[in-house]
Coordinates of C-alpha atoms in Angstrom, one line a residue:
X1 CA -13.8 22.1 12.1
X2 CA -17.5 21.0 11.7
X3 CA -18.5 24.3 10.3
X4 CA -15.7 24.1 7.4
X5 CA -17.0 20.6 6.4
X6 CA -20.5 21.7 5.8
X7 CA -19.3 22.7 2.4
X8 CA -18.9 18.8 1.7
X9 CA -22.5 18.3 1.6
X10 CA -23.0 21.3 -0.6
X11 CA -20.5 19.7 -2.9
X12 CA -22.5 16.7 -3.6
X13 CA -25.4 18.8 -5.0
X14 CA -23.1 20.5 -7.6
X15 CA -21.8 19.4 -10.8
X16 CA -18.1 19.6 -11.3
X17 CA -15.3 20.0 -8.8
X18 CA -15.6 22.2 -5.8
X19 CA -12.6 23.9 -4.2
X20 CA -12.6 25.6 -0.9
X21 CA -10.0 28.3 -0.9
X22 CA -7.6 29.3 1.8
X23 CA -10.2 31.9 3.1
X24 CA -12.7 29.1 3.3
X25 CA -14.8 30.5 0.5
X26 CA -16.2 27.7 -1.7
X27 CA -15.4 28.2 -5.2
X28 CA -16.6 26.0 -8.2
X29 CA -13.6 24.9 -10.0
X30 CA -13.9 24.2 -13.8
X31 CA -12.3 21.3 -15.7
X32 CA -10.6 23.1 -18.8
X33 CA -9.0 21.0 -21.3
X34 CA -6.1 23.5 -21.5
X35 CA -5.7 25.8 -18.6
X36 CA -1.9 26.6 -18.7
X37 CA -3.1 30.2 -18.1
X38 CA -4.1 29.2 -14.6
X39 CA -0.7 27.9 -13.8
X40 CA 0.4 28.9 -10.3
X41 CA 3.2 31.1 -9.8
X42 CA 5.8 29.5 -7.5
X43 CA 9.0 30.9 -5.6
X44 CA 11.2 28.0 -6.0
X45 CA 13.3 29.1 -2.9
X46 CA 10.3 28.8 -0.6
X47 CA 8.7 25.9 -2.2
X48 CA 9.2 21.9 -1.6
X49 CA 7.6 19.2 -3.7
X50 CA 6.2 15.8 -2.9
X51 CA 7.5 14.6 -6.2
X52 CA 6.6 10.8 -5.9
X53 CA 4.0 9.2 -4.0
X54 CA 6.7 8.2 -1.4
X55 CA 8.2 11.6 -1.9
X56 CA 11.5 10.3 -2.9
X57 CA 11.8 7.4 -5.7
X58 CA 13.0 5.1 -2.6
X59 CA 9.5 5.9 -0.9
X60 CA 10.9 6.9 2.5
X61 CA 7.9 9.1 2.7
X62 CA 9.9 11.7 4.7
X63 CA 9.9 15.4 4.3
X64 CA 12.7 17.8 5.4
X65 CA 10.0 20.4 6.2
X66 CA 9.8 22.1 9.7
X67 CA 7.3 24.8 9.6
X68 CA 4.6 22.6 11.1
X69 CA 6.4 21.2 14.1
X70 CA 5.6 19.6 17.7
X71 CA 4.9 22.9 19.2
X72 CA 2.5 24.4 16.8
X73 CA 0.8 21.3 15.0
X74 CA -2.1 21.7 17.6
X75 CA -3.1 24.8 15.3
X76 CA -3.7 22.8 12.3
X77 CA -6.8 23.9 10.3
X78 CA -8.3 23.1 7.1
X79 CA -6.7 25.3 4.2
X80 CA -8.8 24.1 1.5
X81 CA -11.0 20.8 0.3
X82 CA -11.2 19.7 -3.3
X83 CA -14.5 17.7 -4.1
X84 CA -14.0 15.3 -7.0
X85 CA -17.9 15.2 -7.3
X86 CA -17.8 11.5 -8.2
X87 CA -18.3 8.1 -6.9
X88 CA -16.0 5.0 -6.2
X89 CA -15.3 2.3 -3.8
X90 CA -12.7 4.6 -2.1
X91 CA -9.8 7.0 -2.7
X92 CA -6.3 5.4 -2.0
X93 CA -4.4 8.1 -3.9
X94 CA -1.4 9.9 -2.6
X95 CA -1.1 13.0 -4.5
X96 CA 2.1 14.4 -5.9
X97 CA 3.3 17.9 -5.9
X98 CA 5.5 19.2 -8.5
X99 CA 6.3 23.1 -9.0
X100 CA 3.2 23.9 -6.9
X101 CA 0.9 21.7 -8.9
X102 CA -0.7 18.7 -7.2
X103 CA -1.6 15.6 -9.4
X104 CA -4.1 13.3 -8.0
X105 CA -6.7 10.5 -9.1
X106 CA -10.4 10.8 -7.8
X107 CA -12.9 8.1 -6.7
X108 CA -13.9 7.4 -10.2
X109 CA -10.2 7.7 -11.5
X110 CA -10.4 11.2 -13.0
X111 CA -7.0 12.5 -13.1
X112 CA -6.8 16.1 -11.9
X113 CA -4.3 18.8 -11.6
X114 CA -4.9 21.5 -8.7
X115 CA -3.1 24.7 -7.5
X116 CA -1.5 23.1 -4.7
X117 CA -1.9 26.4 -2.6
X118 CA -5.6 26.8 -3.0
X119 CA -7.2 23.5 -4.4
X120 CA -8.4 25.3 -7.6
X121 CA -8.5 23.0 -10.6
X122 CA -6.2 23.6 -13.3
X123 CA -7.2 20.6 -15.6
X124 CA -9.1 17.5 -15.4
X125 CA -8.9 14.3 -17.6
X126 CA -11.6 11.5 -17.7
X127 CA -9.7 8.3 -17.9
X128 CA -13.1 6.4 -17.8
X129 CA -11.4 3.9 -15.5
X130 CA -12.5 2.1 -12.5
X131 CA -11.5 0.3 -9.5
X132 CA -8.8 1.4 -7.1
X133 CA -5.9 3.9 -8.0
X134 CA -3.2 4.6 -5.5
X135 CA -1.7 7.7 -7.6
X136 CA 0.5 8.9 -10.6
X137 CA 3.9 9.2 -11.6
X138 CA 5.8 12.6 -12.9
X139 CA 8.4 12.4 -15.5
X140 CA 10.4 15.1 -17.4
X141 CA 13.5 15.1 -19.5
X142 CA 13.9 19.0 -18.9
X143 CA 11.7 20.0 -21.9
X144 CA 8.5 17.7 -21.8
X145 CA 6.5 17.0 -18.7
X146 CA 4.3 13.8 -18.4
X147 CA 2.0 12.2 -16.0
X148 CA 1.6 8.5 -16.1
X149 CA -1.2 6.9 -14.9
X150 CA -2.1 3.0 -14.9
X151 CA -5.6 1.9 -14.8
X152 CA -7.2 -1.3 -13.8
X153 CA -8.4 -2.0 -17.3
X154 CA -4.9 -2.5 -18.5
X155 CA -4.4 0.9 -20.0
X156 CA -1.5 3.0 -19.3
X157 CA -2.0 6.8 -19.9
X158 CA 0.6 9.6 -20.7
X159 CA -0.6 12.9 -20.2
X160 CA 0.9 16.3 -20.7
X161 CA 1.5 17.8 -17.2
X162 CA 0.8 21.4 -18.4
X163 CA -2.6 20.8 -20.2
X164 CA -3.8 17.3 -19.3
X165 CA -3.9 16.2 -22.9
X166 CA -2.8 12.8 -24.2
X167 CA 0.6 12.4 -25.7
X168 CA 0.3 11.5 -29.2
X169 CA 3.9 10.1 -29.3
X170 CA 3.3 7.6 -26.7
X171 CA 2.1 4.2 -27.5
X172 CA -1.1 4.7 -29.5
X173 CA -2.2 8.2 -29.3
X174 CA -1.2 8.4 -25.5
X175 CA -2.5 5.1 -24.4
X176 CA -0.5 1.9 -24.0
X177 CA -2.5 -1.4 -23.4
X178 CA -0.7 -3.8 -21.1
X179 CA -3.2 -6.5 -22.1
X180 CA -1.8 -7.0 -25.9
X181 CA -1.1 -10.7 -26.2
X182 CA -3.1 -11.3 -22.9
X183 CA -6.6 -10.3 -24.1
X184 CA -8.5 -13.0 -22.6
X185 CA -7.3 -12.2 -19.1
X186 CA -8.6 -9.3 -16.9
X187 CA -5.5 -7.5 -15.3
X188 CA -4.1 -4.0 -15.0
X189 CA -2.6 -1.6 -12.6
X190 CA -3.9 0.0 -9.3
X191 CA -0.7 1.5 -8.0
X192 CA 1.4 4.3 -9.2
X193 CA 4.0 3.8 -11.8
X194 CA 7.6 4.4 -10.9
X195 CA 10.2 6.3 -13.1
X196 CA 13.7 5.8 -13.6
X197 CA 15.7 8.0 -16.2
X198 CA 13.7 7.5 -19.5
X199 CA 11.8 4.5 -18.3
X200 CA 8.4 4.0 -16.6
X201 CA 8.0 0.8 -14.8
X202 CA 4.3 -0.4 -14.4
X203 CA 3.1 -2.4 -11.5
X204 CA 0.7 -5.2 -12.4
X205 CA -2.6 -6.2 -10.8
X206 CA -3.5 -9.8 -12.0
X207 CA -5.7 -12.7 -11.3
X208 CA -5.7 -14.6 -8.1
X209 CA -7.0 -17.8 -9.8
X210 CA -5.8 -20.0 -12.5
X211 CA -5.1 -19.7 -15.4
X212 CA -4.1 -15.9 -15.7
X213 CA -2.0 -13.2 -17.1
X214 CA 1.7 -13.1 -15.7
X215 CA 2.6 -10.6 -12.9
X216 CA 5.7 -9.7 -14.9
X217 CA 7.7 -6.6 -14.0
X218 CA 7.7 -4.2 -17.2
X219 CA 9.5 -1.2 -18.1
X220 CA 8.6 1.1 -21.1
X221 CA 10.2 3.9 -22.9
X222 CA 8.6 7.1 -21.3
X223 CA 8.7 8.9 -24.7
X224 CA 7.3 6.3 -27.1
X225 CA 5.7 3.6 -24.9
X226 CA 7.8 0.9 -26.4
X227 CA 8.7 -2.0 -23.9
X228 CA 12.4 -2.0 -23.1
X229 CA 12.7 -4.9 -20.8
X230 CA 10.7 -7.3 -18.6
X231 CA 11.3 -9.4 -15.9
X232 CA 9.5 -12.8 -15.7
X233 CA 8.2 -13.3 -12.1
X234 CA 7.2 -17.0 -12.8
X235 CA 10.6 -18.2 -14.2
X236 CA 10.4 -20.2 -17.5
X237 CA 12.2 -23.2 -18.5
X238 CA 16.2 -22.5 -18.5
X239 CA 15.7 -19.5 -16.2
X240 CA 17.0 -19.4 -12.5
X241 CA 14.2 -20.6 -10.2
X242 CA 12.0 -22.6 -12.8
X243 CA 13.1 -25.7 -10.9
X244 CA 11.1 -24.5 -7.7
X245 CA 7.9 -25.2 -9.8
X246 CA 6.5 -28.8 -10.3
X247 CA 6.8 -29.7 -14.0
X248 CA 4.6 -27.6 -16.2
X249 CA 3.1 -25.9 -13.2
X250 CA 4.5 -22.4 -14.2
X251 CA 2.6 -22.3 -17.3
X252 CA -0.2 -19.5 -17.5
X253 CA 0.6 -18.9 -13.6
X254 CA -0.9 -15.9 -12.3
X255 CA -0.2 -13.8 -9.3
X256 CA 3.5 -13.4 -8.5
X257 CA 3.0 -9.8 -8.9
X258 CA 4.2 -6.4 -7.5
X259 CA 1.0 -5.1 -7.4
X260 CA 1.7 -2.4 -4.9
X261 CA 4.4 -0.7 -6.8
X262 CA 8.4 -0.5 -7.0
X263 CA 11.1 1.6 -5.1
X264 CA 13.8 2.8 -7.3
X265 CA 17.5 3.5 -6.1
X266 CA 18.4 6.0 -8.6
X267 CA 22.1 6.3 -7.5
X268 CA 22.9 2.6 -7.8
X269 CA 20.3 2.0 -10.7
X270 CA 18.3 -0.6 -9.0
X271 CA 14.6 -1.3 -9.0
X272 CA 12.9 -3.4 -6.1
X273 CA 10.0 -5.3 -6.7
X274 CA 7.9 -7.1 -3.8
X275 CA 5.9 -9.8 -5.3
X276 CA 2.6 -11.6 -3.9
X277 CA 1.6 -14.9 -3.9
X278 CA 1.2 -17.2 -6.9
X279 CA -2.4 -18.2 -7.6
X280 CA -4.4 -19.7 -6.3
X281 CA -4.0 -18.2 -2.9
X282 CA -4.9 -20.9 -0.4
X283 CA -4.4 -24.3 -2.3
X284 CA -1.2 -25.2 -4.1
X285 CA -1.5 -28.7 -5.1
X286 CA -1.0 -27.8 -8.5
X287 CA 2.2 -26.0 -8.1
X288 CA 4.3 -28.1 -5.7
X289 CA 7.8 -26.6 -4.7
X290 CA 8.9 -23.2 -3.1
X291 CA 7.2 -21.1 -6.2
X292 CA 10.0 -18.5 -7.0
X293 CA 9.6 -15.6 -7.6
X294 CA 6.3 -15.7 -5.6
X295 CA 6.6 -13.7 -2.1
X296 CA 10.0 -12.2 -3.0
X297 CA 11.7 -9.1 -2.8
X298 CA 13.7 -8.9 -6.0
X299 CA 16.5 -6.2 -6.8
X300 CA 16.8 -5.7 -10.5
X301 CA 19.1 -3.7 -12.7
X302 CA 17.0 -0.7 -13.4
X303 CA 18.3 -0.3 -17.1
X304 CA 18.2 -4.1 -18.2
X305 CA 15.8 -6.0 -15.9
X306 CA 18.2 -8.4 -15.1
X307 CA 17.9 -10.0 -11.4
X308 CA 20.7 -8.9 -9.1
X309 CA 19.2 -10.8 -6.0
X310 CA 16.6 -12.0 -4.5
X311 CA 14.9 -13.2 -1.0
X312 CA 11.6 -15.1 -0.6
X313 CA 9.7 -14.4 2.5
X314 CA 7.1 -17.2 2.4
X315 CA 7.7 -20.6 0.6
X316 CA 4.8 -22.1 -1.4
X317 CA 2.4 -19.6 0.1
X318 CA -1.0 -20.9 1.2
X319 CA -1.9 -17.8 3.4
X320 CA -2.4 -15.0 0.8
X321 CA 0.6 -13.6 2.3
X322 CA 1.7 -11.2 -0.5
X323 CA 4.4 -8.9 0.0
X324 CA 1.9 -5.9 0.0
X325 CA 4.0 -2.9 -0.2
X326 CA 7.1 -1.6 -1.8
X327 CA 10.4 -1.5 0.5
X328 CA 11.5 1.5 1.9
X329 CA 15.2 2.6 1.0
X330 CA 17.1 3.5 3.9
X331 CA 20.6 3.9 5.8
X332 CA 21.1 1.6 8.5
X333 CA 24.4 1.5 10.6
X334 CA 25.7 3.7 8.0
X335 CA 25.1 1.4 5.0
X336 CA 22.7 1.6 2.3
X337 CA 19.8 -0.6 3.1
X338 CA 16.1 -1.7 2.0
X339 CA 13.5 -2.4 4.6
X340 CA 10.5 -4.5 3.7
X341 CA 7.4 -4.7 6.0
X342 CA 5.3 -7.6 5.3
X343 CA 1.7 -8.9 5.8
X344 CA 3.3 -11.6 8.1
X345 CA 4.1 -9.0 10.8
X346 CA 7.9 -9.1 10.0
X347 CA 10.1 -6.6 8.8
X348 CA 13.1 -7.6 6.7
X349 CA 16.4 -5.5 6.3
X350 CA 19.0 -6.3 3.6
X351 CA 22.0 -4.4 2.3
X352 CA 20.9 -2.7 -0.9
X353 CA 23.5 -4.0 -3.3
X354 CA 24.0 -7.5 -2.1
X355 CA 20.9 -8.8 -0.5
X356 CA 22.8 -9.7 2.8
X357 CA 20.5 -9.4 5.8
X358 CA 21.4 -7.1 8.7
X359 CA 19.9 -9.3 11.1
X360 CA 19.8 -13.2 11.6
X361 CA 17.1 -15.1 9.9
X362 CA 16.4 -18.7 10.6
X363 CA 14.4 -21.3 8.6
X364 CA 11.8 -22.5 11.3
X365 CA 10.0 -25.9 10.8
X366 CA 6.4 -25.4 9.9
X367 CA 3.5 -27.7 10.1
X368 CA 2.4 -30.1 7.3
X369 CA -0.8 -30.1 5.5
X370 CA -3.3 -33.0 5.4
X371 CA -5.3 -31.7 2.6
X372 CA -4.9 -34.2 -0.1
X373 CA -2.5 -33.3 -2.9
X374 CA -1.0 -30.4 -0.7
X375 CA 2.6 -30.4 -0.1
X376 CA 3.7 -27.7 2.4
X377 CA 7.2 -26.4 2.8
X378 CA 8.9 -28.2 5.8
X379 CA 10.2 -24.7 6.7
X380 CA 9.4 -20.9 6.7
X381 CA 11.9 -17.7 7.1
X382 CA 11.7 -16.1 10.3
X383 CA 13.9 -12.8 11.1
X384 CA 15.0 -12.7 14.7
X385 CA 15.3 -9.0 14.5
X386 CA 13.3 -6.8 14.7
X387 CA 10.5 -9.0 16.5
X388 CA 7.1 -9.4 15.0
X389 CA 5.1 -6.4 14.8
X390 CA 1.9 -8.4 15.5
X391 CA 1.0 -11.8 17.2
X392 CA 2.1 -14.8 15.1
X393 CA 0.2 -17.6 17.1
X394 CA -3.3 -17.4 18.5
X395 CA -4.3 -19.3 21.6
X396 CA -7.8 -19.6 23.4
X397 CA -6.5 -17.1 25.8
X398 CA -6.2 -14.5 23.0
X399 CA -9.9 -14.7 22.1
X400 CA -12.1 -11.8 22.8
X401 CA -12.8 -10.8 26.3
X402 CA -14.7 -7.6 25.3
X403 CA -17.8 -8.7 27.2
X404 CA -18.5 -12.0 29.0
X405 CA -21.1 -12.9 26.6
X406 CA -19.0 -12.3 23.7
X407 CA -16.3 -14.1 25.1
X408 CA -18.5 -17.1 25.8
X409 CA -20.0 -17.3 22.4
X410 CA -16.6 -17.0 20.7
X411 CA -15.1 -19.8 22.6
X412 CA -18.1 -22.0 22.1
X413 CA -18.3 -21.2 18.2
X414 CA -14.6 -22.2 17.7
X415 CA -15.1 -25.4 19.7
X416 CA -18.4 -26.4 17.8
X417 CA -16.7 -25.6 14.2
X418 CA -13.6 -27.3 15.2
X419 CA -11.5 -24.5 13.9
X420 CA -7.6 -25.2 14.0
X421 CA -5.5 -22.8 15.7
X422 CA -2.3 -22.6 17.9
X423 CA 0.5 -23.2 15.8
X424 CA 2.9 -21.0 13.7
X425 CA 2.1 -20.8 9.8
X426 CA -0.8 -23.5 10.4
X427 CA -1.7 -24.4 6.8
X428 CA -5.6 -24.3 5.4
X429 CA -7.6 -27.2 6.2
X430 CA -11.0 -28.6 5.4
X431 CA -12.4 -28.1 9.0
X432 CA -11.2 -24.4 8.8
X433 CA -8.1 -22.6 10.1
X434 CA -7.7 -19.6 12.0
X435 CA -4.6 -17.7 10.4
X436 CA -2.7 -14.9 12.1
X437 CA -1.7 -12.2 10.9
X438 CA -5.1 -12.3 8.8
X439 CA -5.7 -11.4 5.1
X440 CA -5.2 -7.8 5.5
X441 CA -2.0 -8.3 7.5
X442 CA 0.2 -7.3 9.3
X443 CA 1.2 -4.6 7.1
X444 CA -0.6 -3.8 3.8
X445 CA -0.2 -1.8 0.7
X446 CA 0.2 1.3 2.9
X447 CA 3.8 0.2 3.7
X448 CA 6.2 2.4 6.1
X449 CA 7.7 5.7 6.4
X450 CA 11.3 6.3 7.5
X451 CA 13.3 9.3 9.4
X452 CA 16.6 9.3 8.3
X453 CA 18.0 11.1 11.1
X454 CA 16.6 8.7 13.9
X455 CA 16.7 5.6 11.5
X456 CA 13.0 4.9 13.0
X457 CA 10.8 3.2 10.4
X458 CA 6.9 3.9 11.2
X459 CA 4.7 0.9 10.2
X460 CA 0.9 0.6 10.8
X461 CA -0.3 -2.8 11.1
X462 CA -3.6 -4.8 11.5
X463 CA -4.2 -7.7 14.1
X464 CA -7.6 -9.3 13.0
X465 CA -7.3 -13.0 12.4
X466 CA -8.9 -14.7 9.3
X467 CA -10.7 -17.8 8.7
X468 CA -9.6 -20.3 5.9
X469 CA -11.6 -23.4 4.9
X470 CA -11.2 -25.4 1.7
X471 CA -13.9 -27.4 0.0
X472 CA -13.4 -30.2 -2.7
X473 CA -13.9 -28.8 -6.1
X474 CA -14.8 -32.2 -7.6
X475 CA -11.9 -32.0 -10.1
X476 CA -9.2 -33.4 -7.8
X477 CA -8.6 -29.9 -6.1
X478 CA -10.0 -27.7 -3.7
X479 CA -11.4 -24.1 -3.5
X480 CA -11.4 -21.4 -1.1
X481 CA -14.5 -20.8 0.8
X482 CA -14.3 -17.1 1.0
X483 CA -12.9 -14.3 2.6
X484 CA -13.9 -14.5 6.4
X485 CA -12.6 -13.0 9.4
X486 CA -12.6 -14.0 13.2
X487 CA -15.2 -11.7 14.7
X488 CA -17.4 -11.9 17.6
X489 CA -21.3 -12.0 18.0
X490 CA -21.3 -8.3 17.6
X491 CA -19.1 -8.1 14.6
X492 CA -16.1 -6.8 16.3
X493 CA -12.6 -8.7 16.0
X494 CA -12.5 -11.9 17.6
X495 CA -9.5 -11.5 19.7
X496 CA -8.1 -8.9 22.5
X497 CA -6.8 -5.6 21.4
X498 CA -5.2 -4.0 20.1
X499 CA -6.6 -4.4 16.6
X500 CA -4.5 -1.9 14.9
X501 CA -1.2 -0.5 15.9
X502 CA 1.4 2.0 14.7
X503 CA 5.0 1.1 15.5
X504 CA 8.4 2.8 15.4
X505 CA 11.1 0.4 14.7
X506 CA 14.6 1.2 15.5
X507 CA 16.4 -0.2 12.2
X508 CA 20.0 0.2 13.9
X509 CA 19.2 -1.8 16.9
X510 CA 16.5 -4.0 15.6
X511 CA 13.9 -3.3 18.3
X512 CA 10.9 -1.2 19.0
X513 CA 11.3 2.3 19.8
X514 CA 7.5 2.5 20.7
X515 CA 4.3 0.8 19.8
X516 CA 0.8 2.2 20.3
X517 CA -2.8 1.3 19.4
X518 CA -3.8 3.2 16.4
X519 CA -7.6 4.0 15.9
X520 CA -10.9 3.0 17.7
X521 CA -14.3 2.2 17.6
X522 CA -16.2 5.3 18.7
X523 CA -19.4 3.6 20.0
X524 CA -17.0 1.7 22.4
X525 CA -16.1 2.9 25.8
X526 CA -12.5 1.4 25.3
X527 CA -10.7 4.2 23.2
X528 CA -7.4 2.2 23.2
X529 CA -8.6 -0.8 21.0
X530 CA -7.0 0.3 17.9
X531 CA -8.9 -0.5 14.6
X532 CA -8.3 -2.1 11.1
X533 CA -6.3 0.6 9.1
X534 CA -5.6 1.3 5.5
X535 CA -3.4 3.9 4.4
X536 CA 0.1 4.7 5.9
X537 CA 2.2 7.2 7.6
X538 CA 4.7 10.0 6.6
X539 CA 7.3 11.6 8.7
X540 CA 8.9 15.2 8.8
X541 CA 12.1 16.4 9.9
X542 CA 10.4 18.4 12.7
X543 CA 9.6 15.1 14.4
X544 CA 6.3 14.5 13.5
X545 CA 4.4 11.3 11.9
X546 CA 1.1 12.0 10.2
X547 CA -1.3 9.3 9.7
X548 CA -5.2 8.9 8.9
X549 CA -6.1 5.3 7.9
X550 CA -8.6 4.5 10.7
X551 CA -12.3 3.5 10.8
X552 CA -12.7 6.3 13.2
X553 CA -12.3 9.1 10.3
X554 CA -9.6 10.8 12.2
X555 CA -6.2 12.3 10.7
X556 CA -3.5 12.4 13.6
X557 CA -0.1 13.7 14.2
X558 CA 2.3 11.9 16.6
X559 CA 5.6 12.8 18.3
X560 CA 8.1 10.5 16.4
X561 CA 10.1 9.9 19.2
X562 CA 7.8 8.7 21.7
X563 CA 4.4 8.0 19.9
X564 CA 2.3 10.6 21.8
X565 CA -0.7 12.2 20.0
X566 CA -0.1 15.9 19.4
X567 CA -3.0 16.6 17.1
X568 CA -6.2 15.0 16.0
X569 CA -8.6 16.3 13.3
X570 CA -12.0 14.9 11.9
X571 CA -12.3 14.1 8.2
X572 CA -15.3 14.2 6.1
X573 CA -14.6 10.4 5.6
X574 CA -12.2 7.8 6.4
X575 CA -8.6 8.8 5.2
X576 CA -7.7 5.4 3.6
X577 CA -4.7 6.7 1.8
X578 CA -1.0 7.8 2.4
X579 CA -0.8 11.5 3.1
X580 CA 1.7 14.0 1.5
X581 CA 3.3 17.4 2.7
X582 CA 4.8 20.1 0.6
X583 CA 5.4 23.7 0.7
X584 CA 4.3 26.4 -1.6
X585 CA 5.6 30.0 -1.5
X586 CA 6.7 29.6 2.2
X587 CA 3.7 28.0 3.4
X588 CA 3.6 24.3 4.4
X589 CA 0.6 22.1 3.9
X590 CA -0.6 18.6 4.7
X591 CA -2.9 16.9 2.4
X592 CA -5.0 13.5 2.5
X593 CA -7.7 11.7 0.7
X594 CA -10.8 11.4 2.5
X595 CA -12.6 8.6 0.3
X596 CA -14.2 6.4 3.1
X597 CA -15.6 3.2 2.0
X598 CA -13.3 0.5 0.7
X599 CA -12.7 -2.5 2.7
X600 CA -13.4 -1.0 5.8
X601 CA -16.9 0.0 4.7
X602 CA -17.5 3.2 6.3
X603 CA -19.3 6.1 4.6
X604 CA -17.9 7.1 1.4
X605 CA -16.3 10.5 0.4
X606 CA -15.0 12.2 -2.7
X607 CA -12.6 14.7 -1.3
X608 CA -8.9 15.8 -0.6
X609 CA -8.3 17.9 2.5
X610 CA -5.0 20.1 3.1
X611 CA -4.3 21.5 6.3
X612 CA -2.0 24.2 7.2
X613 CA -1.4 26.6 10.2

């Protein structure tokens, strides 16, 4: 393993993209504009795609492949490694694989097509984008094949899947600008678009301050780039939900966006959007009311954008409790269902067509705010099943006990600062409030994977409380004091572990099948702490769950029935992305981005690593 990754250092000294073939011989892959001659020859009978970032349009992140199984997974070895040769904050991209070709985005958001069996470059397109990108979408009408990529600068690109060239018939020479009409606002796209029939549906990443661009769900014609429909996530006068906003507070309201992407029910023609909180995140004195459709799961008619039903997971959000991931389309108790993991640590499960919950949900009394001008919701929704995947309330007994010194210092600091804690949904304050789950969840954009045979939902979670403090802004309102976490004197999470978990939720029963710590801090003697994690799991029909995501730079395989770790590999950098698995010409591969960096701040990388037996 270590010998294999020596090539990673060599790649940084080279220009271009470095691919390591199945024989582990490094090859300098070029980036031709049109490399259709390099198209791989694929036997369709012995090959299986990973066609969407979630494999299916409903984002189960499940593969029927069984070649890699519980008995032989311990024999996994690197098959090839692709180096983007570029820099960025991290790589959060899940590659897609169609007909033996892998499509991905690099650290600097270069869009690349690779031979999925060797990692050799077929074509490369310089998007001149930036920020974070979680993947691309594939569309075909049986003749034309397109790759759609949304960029954080507001552009959507349509590329010919065979050549990497921009499609001259789409929008303006292959480039659609989402900012037309909103040029004074900075917003764009960081997650993979979704496709339904001849529509491409674009997720929006917009401002978390006021005023800002809308977070509307927008669908465009895949051939022309013409907008077909849009659903306004902040309802205008006359729309359902406008009454949940104090007079005029809906104007130029930002946030309320499904920034992590969508799930598509192709059979029933439904798009599911899970929206974030309205701006601003932590003070809502200028937006009194429940604030629909912020923090909602919304079911939309995929052909018209008409709202079918919705459910709000947080009323008048003051905790940055975005719904951070698309829901998972699944089957529960024999009925079509949609399951939504949340930052709040709960999993909601609804009937797909009606929005009826499979499990009881109560409206629980929540504390009021004493911040001038703030009016909190008197209640907040709480599902009774499944139980919360992370703690909902923090007490002094939950503070760190890592060392006697760390424990003593933490308790003394909380006392001196007079930070508030100890109640469910305790709102932000002028003194400072410890909130659980923290800014990063609970669940985050990495979402969940689902095994349709066992009805198990696999969700990775964080358990690191955050600190929210408000300061008067001199204009009658209050500003957020910044993103701060409850950490001990040595920088470790300020609560008792586990700090990160992987849980298998039995959706038929509404209970946990198992829950284990996920990851560790290599320098600590205790290897069962878990760690903060970004990037989710996938499941296979052979009973395996694959996941990277942890700060210890490991890639692991677990037994899906009991959570036992069956294999562990070391990556050249943290795997802060969802993996994918596919089969080409009879051989199964598992691939993951090793980009490091990001919110966890470990060393950066530039590669995608594929493993095989």
